[in-house]
Amino acid sequence: MSRRGTAEKRTAKSDPIFRNRLVNMVVNRIMKDGKKSLAYQILYRAVKKIQQKTETNPLLVLRQAIRRVTPNIGVKTRRDKKGSTRKVPIEIGSKQGRALAIRWLLEASQKRPGRNMAFKLSSELVDAAKGSGGAIRKKEATHRMAEANRALAHFR
């Protein structure tokens, strides 16, 4: 428990080219070892590839992909009185859901076979916007697990 006051919420900055907070959130998740300029390069190349593939606004594709992958229910591990662990379904808020969606999209794109990260990320985003791909499968698996354990919802 902090003895000081509560920390004030900071708003996420927007990126320099698209002036979009969502793009900056994705860049911050791509970034490894503080190499932000490399993360921007990867995302902007992926956006350019999306523009070439779909011939639509790439930001709309990004938004739609994240919206499609965002889960609204998930599972959390809880321990009951007897010591056994159970996966209890919980509702996920919009911020947490968006963070999960970005993480799942990047994990799925890293697992894809391909030349470079920009190519893999663009392919995953286009697939997720269409309703297929590894990130969508991850969301469906999470929803299935939550549905299967619905009887344990009272452990919340």
Coordinates of N, CA and C in Angstrom, one line a residue:
M1 N 0.9 -1.2 0.0 CA 0.0 0.0 0.0 C 0.9 1.2 0.0
S2 N 0.6 2.1 -0.9 CA 1.5 3.3 -1.0 C 1.1 4.3 0.0
R3 N 2.1 5.0 0.6 CA 1.8 6.0 1.6 C 1.6 7.3 0.9
R4 N 2.1 7.4 -0.3 CA 1.9 8.7 -1.0 C 0.5 8.7 -1.6
G5 N 0.2 9.7 -2.4 CA -1.1 9.8 -3.1 C -1.2 8.7 -4.2
T6 N -2.3 8.6 -4.9 CA -2.4 7.7 -6.0 C -1.7 8.3 -7.2
A7 N -1.1 7.4 -8.0 CA -0.4 7.9 -9.2 C -1.4 8.3 -10.2
E8 N -1.1 9.5 -10.8 CA -2.0 10.0 -11.8 C -1.8 9.2 -13.1
K9 N -2.9 8.9 -13.8 CA -2.9 8.2 -15.1 C -2.3 9.0 -16.1
R10 N -1.4 8.4 -16.9 CA -0.7 9.1 -18.0 C -1.4 8.6 -19.3
T11 N -1.6 9.5 -20.2 CA -2.2 9.2 -21.5 C -1.1 8.7 -22.4
A12 N -1.3 7.7 -23.2 CA -0.3 7.2 -24.1 C -0.1 8.3 -25.2
K13 N 1.2 8.5 -25.6 CA 1.5 9.4 -26.6 C 1.2 8.8 -28.0
S14 N 1.0 9.7 -29.0 CA 0.7 9.2 -30.3 C 2.0 9.2 -31.1
D15 N 2.0 8.4 -32.2 CA 3.2 8.2 -33.0 C 3.4 9.4 -33.9
P16 N 4.6 9.6 -34.4 CA 4.9 10.9 -35.2 C 4.2 10.9 -36.6
I17 N 4.0 9.8 -37.3 CA 3.5 9.8 -38.6 C 1.9 9.8 -38.7
F18 N 1.3 8.8 -38.0 CA -0.1 8.6 -38.1 C -0.9 9.4 -37.0
R19 N -0.1 9.9 -36.0 CA -0.8 10.6 -34.9 C -1.9 9.7 -34.2
N20 N -1.5 8.5 -33.9 CA -2.4 7.5 -33.4 C -1.9 6.8 -32.2
R21 N -2.7 6.8 -31.1 CA -2.2 6.1 -29.9 C -2.1 4.6 -30.0
L22 N -3.0 4.0 -30.8 CA -3.0 2.6 -31.0 C -1.7 2.1 -31.6
V23 N -1.2 2.9 -32.6 CA 0.0 2.6 -33.3 C 1.2 2.6 -32.3
N24 N 1.1 3.6 -31.4 CA 2.2 3.8 -30.4 C 2.2 2.6 -29.5
M25 N 1.0 2.1 -29.1 CA 0.9 1.0 -28.2 C 1.5 -0.3 -28.9
V26 N 1.2 -0.5 -30.2 CA 1.8 -1.6 -30.9 C 3.3 -1.5 -31.0
V27 N 3.8 -0.3 -31.3 CA 5.2 -0.1 -31.4 C 5.9 -0.4 -30.0
N28 N 5.3 0.0 -28.9 CA 5.9 -0.2 -27.6 C 5.9 -1.7 -27.3
R29 N 5.0 -2.5 -27.8 CA 5.0 -3.9 -27.6 C 6.0 -4.6 -28.6
I30 N 6.2 -4.1 -29.8 CA 7.2 -4.6 -30.7 C 8.6 -4.4 -30.2
M31 N 8.8 -3.3 -29.5 CA 10.2 -2.8 -29.1 C 10.8 -3.8 -28.2
K32 N 12.1 -4.1 -28.5 CA 12.9 -5.0 -27.6 C 14.2 -4.2 -27.3
D33 N 14.6 -4.3 -26.1 CA 15.9 -3.7 -25.6 C 15.9 -2.2 -25.8
G34 N 14.8 -1.5 -25.8 CA 14.7 -0.1 -25.9 C 15.0 0.4 -27.3
K35 N 14.9 -0.5 -28.3 CA 15.2 0.0 -29.7 C 13.9 0.4 -30.4
K36 N 13.4 1.6 -30.1 CA 12.1 2.1 -30.5 C 12.2 2.4 -32.0
S37 N 13.3 3.0 -32.5 CA 13.3 3.3 -33.9 C 13.2 2.1 -34.8
L38 N 13.8 1.0 -34.4 CA 13.7 -0.3 -35.1 C 12.2 -0.8 -35.1
A39 N 11.6 -0.6 -33.9 CA 10.1 -1.0 -33.8 C 9.3 -0.2 -34.7
Y40 N 9.5 1.1 -34.8 CA 8.8 2.0 -35.8 C 9.0 1.5 -37.2
Q41 N 10.3 1.2 -37.5 CA 10.6 0.7 -38.9 C 9.8 -0.5 -39.2
I42 N 9.8 -1.5 -38.3 CA 9.0 -2.7 -38.5 C 7.6 -2.4 -38.8
L43 N 7.0 -1.6 -37.9 CA 5.5 -1.3 -38.0 C 5.2 -0.6 -39.3
Y44 N 6.0 0.4 -39.6 CA 5.7 1.2 -40.8 C 5.9 0.4 -42.1
R45 N 6.9 -0.5 -42.1 CA 7.0 -1.4 -43.3 C 5.8 -2.3 -43.4
A46 N 5.4 -2.8 -42.2 CA 4.2 -3.7 -42.2 C 2.9 -2.9 -42.7
V47 N 2.8 -1.7 -42.3 CA 1.7 -0.8 -42.8 C 1.8 -0.6 -44.3
K48 N 3.0 -0.4 -44.8 CA 3.1 -0.2 -46.2 C 2.7 -1.5 -47.0
K49 N 3.1 -2.7 -46.4 CA 2.7 -3.9 -47.1 C 1.2 -4.2 -47.0
I50 N 0.6 -3.8 -45.9 CA -0.9 -3.9 -45.8 C -1.5 -3.0 -46.9
Q51 N -1.0 -1.8 -47.1 CA -1.5 -0.9 -48.1 C -1.4 -1.5 -49.5
Q52 N -0.3 -2.2 -49.8 CA -0.1 -2.8 -51.1 C -1.1 -4.0 -51.2
K53 N -1.2 -4.8 -50.2 CA -2.1 -6.0 -50.3 C -3.5 -5.7 -50.4
T54 N -4.0 -4.8 -49.5 CA -5.5 -4.6 -49.4 C -6.0 -3.4 -50.2
E55 N -5.1 -2.5 -50.4 CA -5.5 -1.2 -51.1 C -6.6 -0.5 -50.4
T56 N -6.5 -0.6 -49.0 CA -7.4 0.2 -48.1 C -6.6 0.9 -47.1
N57 N -7.2 1.7 -46.3 CA -6.4 2.4 -45.2 C -5.9 1.4 -44.2
P58 N -4.5 1.3 -44.1 CA -3.9 0.3 -43.2 C -4.3 0.5 -41.7
L59 N -4.6 1.7 -41.3 CA -5.0 2.0 -39.9 C -6.3 1.3 -39.7
L60 N -7.2 1.3 -40.7 CA -8.5 0.7 -40.5 C -8.3 -0.8 -40.3
V61 N -7.4 -1.4 -41.1 CA -7.1 -2.8 -41.0 C -6.5 -3.2 -39.6
L62 N -5.6 -2.3 -39.1 CA -5.0 -2.5 -37.8 C -6.1 -2.5 -36.7
R63 N -7.0 -1.4 -36.8 CA -8.0 -1.3 -35.8 C -9.0 -2.5 -35.9
Q64 N -9.4 -2.9 -37.1 CA -10.3 -4.0 -37.2 C -9.7 -5.3 -36.7
A65 N -8.4 -5.5 -37.0 CA -7.7 -6.7 -36.5 C -7.7 -6.7 -35.0
I66 N -7.3 -5.6 -34.3 CA -7.3 -5.6 -32.9 C -8.7 -5.8 -32.3
R67 N -9.7 -5.2 -33.0 CA -11.1 -5.3 -32.5 C -11.5 -6.8 -32.6
R68 N -11.2 -7.5 -33.7 CA -11.6 -8.9 -33.8 C -10.9 -9.8 -32.8
V69 N -9.6 -9.5 -32.5 CA -8.9 -10.3 -31.6 C -9.2 -10.1 -30.1
T70 N -9.7 -8.9 -29.8 CA -9.9 -8.5 -28.4 C -10.9 -9.5 -27.7
P71 N -10.5 -10.1 -26.6 CA -11.4 -11.0 -25.9 C -12.3 -10.2 -24.9
N72 N -13.5 -10.7 -24.7 CA -14.3 -10.1 -23.7 C -14.5 -10.9 -22.4
I73 N -13.9 -12.2 -22.5 CA -13.9 -13.0 -21.3 C -12.7 -13.9 -21.3
G74 N -12.1 -14.1 -20.2 CA -10.9 -14.9 -20.1 C -10.9 -15.8 -18.8
V75 N -9.8 -16.5 -18.6 CA -9.8 -17.3 -17.4 C -8.6 -16.9 -16.5
K76 N -8.9 -17.0 -15.2 CA -7.8 -16.7 -14.2 C -7.7 -17.9 -13.3
T77 N -6.5 -18.3 -12.9 CA -6.3 -19.4 -12.0 C -6.6 -19.0 -10.6
R78 N -7.4 -19.8 -9.9 CA -7.8 -19.6 -8.5 C -7.6 -20.9 -7.8
R79 N -7.2 -20.8 -6.5 CA -7.0 -21.9 -5.7 C -8.2 -22.0 -4.7
D80 N -8.8 -23.2 -4.6 CA -9.9 -23.3 -3.7 C -9.4 -23.8 -2.3
K81 N -10.3 -24.1 -1.4 CA -10.0 -24.4 0.0 C -9.2 -25.7 0.1
K82 N -9.5 -26.6 -0.8 CA -8.8 -27.9 -0.7 C -7.4 -27.9 -1.3
G83 N -7.1 -26.8 -1.9 CA -5.7 -26.7 -2.5 C -5.6 -27.0 -4.0
S84 N -6.8 -27.4 -4.6 CA -6.7 -27.6 -6.0 C -6.9 -26.3 -6.8
T85 N -6.2 -26.2 -7.9 CA -6.4 -25.0 -8.7 C -7.4 -25.1 -9.8
R86 N -8.1 -24.1 -10.0 CA -9.2 -24.1 -11.0 C -9.1 -22.8 -11.9
K87 N -9.5 -23.0 -13.1 CA -9.5 -21.8 -14.0 C -10.9 -21.2 -14.0
V88 N -11.0 -20.0 -13.4 CA -12.3 -19.3 -13.2 C -12.5 -18.3 -14.3
P89 N -13.6 -18.3 -15.0 CA -13.8 -17.3 -16.0 C -14.1 -15.9 -15.4
I90 N -13.4 -14.9 -16.0 CA -13.6 -13.5 -15.6 C -13.8 -12.6 -16.8
E91 N -14.5 -11.5 -16.6 CA -14.7 -10.6 -17.7 C -13.5 -9.7 -17.8
I92 N -13.2 -9.3 -19.0 CA -12.0 -8.5 -19.3 C -12.4 -7.1 -19.7
G93 N -11.8 -6.1 -19.1 CA -12.1 -4.7 -19.5 C -11.5 -4.4 -20.8
S94 N -11.9 -3.2 -21.3 CA -11.5 -2.8 -22.7 C -10.0 -2.6 -22.8
K95 N -9.4 -1.9 -21.8 CA -8.0 -1.7 -21.9 C -7.2 -3.0 -21.8
Q96 N -7.5 -3.8 -20.8 CA -6.8 -5.1 -20.7 C -7.0 -6.0 -21.9
G97 N -8.2 -5.9 -22.5 CA -8.5 -6.7 -23.7 C -7.7 -6.2 -24.9
R98 N -7.6 -4.9 -25.0 CA -6.8 -4.4 -26.1 C -5.3 -4.8 -26.0
A99 N -4.8 -4.7 -24.7 CA -3.4 -5.1 -24.5 C -3.2 -6.6 -24.8
L100 N -4.1 -7.4 -24.4 CA -4.1 -8.9 -24.7 C -4.1 -9.1 -26.2
A101 N -5.0 -8.3 -26.9 CA -5.1 -8.5 -28.4 C -3.8 -8.1 -29.1
I102 N -3.1 -7.0 -28.7 CA -1.9 -6.6 -29.3 C -0.8 -7.7 -29.0
R103 N -0.8 -8.2 -27.8 CA 0.2 -9.2 -27.4 C 0.0 -10.5 -28.2
W104 N -1.2 -10.9 -28.4 CA -1.5 -12.1 -29.1 C -1.2 -12.0 -30.6
L105 N -1.5 -10.8 -31.2 CA -1.2 -10.5 -32.6 C 0.3 -10.6 -32.8
L106 N 1.1 -10.0 -31.9 CA 2.6 -10.0 -32.1 C 3.1 -11.4 -31.9
E107 N 2.6 -12.2 -30.9 CA 3.1 -13.5 -30.7 C 2.8 -14.4 -31.9
A108 N 1.6 -14.3 -32.4 CA 1.2 -15.1 -33.6 C 2.0 -14.7 -34.8
S109 N 2.3 -13.4 -35.0 CA 3.1 -13.0 -36.1 C 4.6 -13.5 -36.0
Q110 N 5.1 -13.5 -34.8 CA 6.5 -14.0 -34.6 C 6.6 -15.5 -34.9
K111 N 5.5 -16.3 -34.6 CA 5.5 -17.7 -34.9 C 5.3 -18.1 -36.4
R112 N 4.9 -17.1 -37.2 CA 4.7 -17.4 -38.6 C 6.0 -17.6 -39.3
P113 N 6.0 -18.5 -40.3 CA 7.2 -18.6 -41.2 C 7.2 -17.4 -42.1
G114 N 8.4 -16.9 -42.4 CA 8.5 -15.8 -43.3 C 9.8 -15.1 -43.3
R115 N 9.9 -14.1 -44.1 CA 11.2 -13.4 -44.3 C 11.6 -12.6 -43.1
N116 N 10.8 -11.6 -42.9 CA 11.1 -10.6 -41.8 C 9.9 -10.3 -41.0
M117 N 10.1 -9.6 -39.9 CA 9.0 -9.3 -39.0 C 7.9 -8.5 -39.6
A118 N 8.3 -7.5 -40.4 CA 7.3 -6.6 -41.1 C 6.4 -7.4 -42.0
F119 N 6.9 -8.4 -42.7 CA 6.1 -9.2 -43.6 C 5.2 -10.1 -42.8
K120 N 5.7 -10.7 -41.7 CA 4.9 -11.6 -40.9 C 3.8 -10.8 -40.2
L121 N 4.1 -9.6 -39.7 CA 3.1 -8.8 -39.0 C 2.0 -8.3 -39.9
S122 N 2.4 -7.9 -41.1 CA 1.4 -7.5 -42.1 C 0.4 -8.6 -42.4
S123 N 1.0 -9.8 -42.6 CA 0.2 -11.0 -43.0 C -0.8 -11.3 -41.8
E124 N -0.3 -11.3 -40.6 CA -1.1 -11.6 -39.4 C -2.2 -10.6 -39.2
L125 N -1.9 -9.3 -39.4 CA -2.9 -8.3 -39.3 C -4.0 -8.4 -40.3
V126 N -3.6 -8.7 -41.6 CA -4.6 -8.9 -42.6 C -5.5 -10.1 -42.3
D127 N -4.9 -11.2 -41.9 CA -5.6 -12.4 -41.6 C -6.6 -12.1 -40.4
A128 N -6.1 -11.4 -39.4 CA -6.9 -11.2 -38.2 C -8.1 -10.2 -38.6
A129 N -7.9 -9.3 -39.5 CA -9.0 -8.4 -39.9 C -10.0 -9.2 -40.7
K130 N -9.6 -10.3 -41.4 CA -10.5 -11.1 -42.1 C -11.2 -12.1 -41.2
G131 N -10.6 -12.4 -40.0 CA -11.2 -13.3 -39.1 C -10.6 -14.7 -39.1
S132 N -9.3 -14.7 -39.5 CA -8.5 -16.0 -39.4 C -7.2 -15.7 -38.8
G133 N -6.3 -16.7 -38.7 CA -4.9 -16.4 -38.2 C -4.7 -16.9 -36.8
G134 N -3.5 -16.9 -36.3 CA -3.1 -17.5 -35.0 C -3.7 -16.7 -33.8
A135 N -3.8 -15.4 -33.9 CA -4.3 -14.6 -32.8 C -5.8 -14.9 -32.6
I136 N -6.6 -15.0 -33.7 CA -8.0 -15.4 -33.7 C -8.2 -16.7 -33.0
R137 N -7.3 -17.7 -33.4 CA -7.4 -19.0 -32.8 C -7.2 -19.0 -31.3
K138 N -6.2 -18.1 -30.9 CA -5.9 -17.9 -29.4 C -7.1 -17.4 -28.7
K139 N -7.8 -16.4 -29.3 CA -9.0 -15.8 -28.7 C -10.1 -16.9 -28.6
E140 N -10.3 -17.6 -29.6 CA -11.3 -18.7 -29.6 C -11.0 -19.7 -28.5
A141 N -9.8 -20.1 -28.4 CA -9.4 -21.1 -27.4 C -9.7 -20.5 -26.0
T142 N -9.4 -19.3 -25.8 CA -9.6 -18.6 -24.5 C -11.1 -18.6 -24.2
H143 N -11.9 -18.3 -25.2 CA -13.4 -18.2 -25.0 C -13.9 -19.6 -24.7
R144 N -13.4 -20.7 -25.4 CA -13.8 -22.0 -25.2 C -13.5 -22.5 -23.8
M145 N -12.3 -22.1 -23.3 CA -11.9 -22.5 -21.9 C -12.8 -21.8 -20.9
A146 N -13.1 -20.6 -21.1 CA -14.0 -19.8 -20.2 C -15.4 -20.4 -20.3
E147 N -15.9 -20.8 -21.4 CA -17.2 -21.4 -21.6 C -17.3 -22.8 -20.9
A148 N -16.2 -23.6 -21.0 CA -16.1 -24.9 -20.4 C -16.1 -24.8 -18.8
N149 N -15.5 -23.7 -18.3 CA -15.4 -23.6 -16.9 C -16.5 -22.6 -16.3
R150 N -17.5 -22.4 -17.0 CA -18.6 -21.4 -16.6 C -19.2 -21.8 -15.3
A151 N -19.2 -23.1 -15.0 CA -19.8 -23.5 -13.7 C -19.0 -23.0 -12.5
L152 N -17.7 -22.6 -12.7 CA -16.9 -22.2 -11.6 C -16.9 -20.7 -11.4
A153 N -17.8 -20.0 -12.1 CA -17.9 -18.5 -12.1 C -18.1 -18.0 -10.7
H154 N -18.7 -18.8 -9.8 CA -19.0 -18.3 -8.4 C -17.7 -18.2 -7.6
F155 N -16.6 -18.8 -8.1 CA -15.3 -18.7 -7.3 C -14.7 -17.3 -7.5
R156 N -15.2 -16.5 -8.4 CA -14.6 -15.2 -8.7 C -14.3 -14.4 -7.4

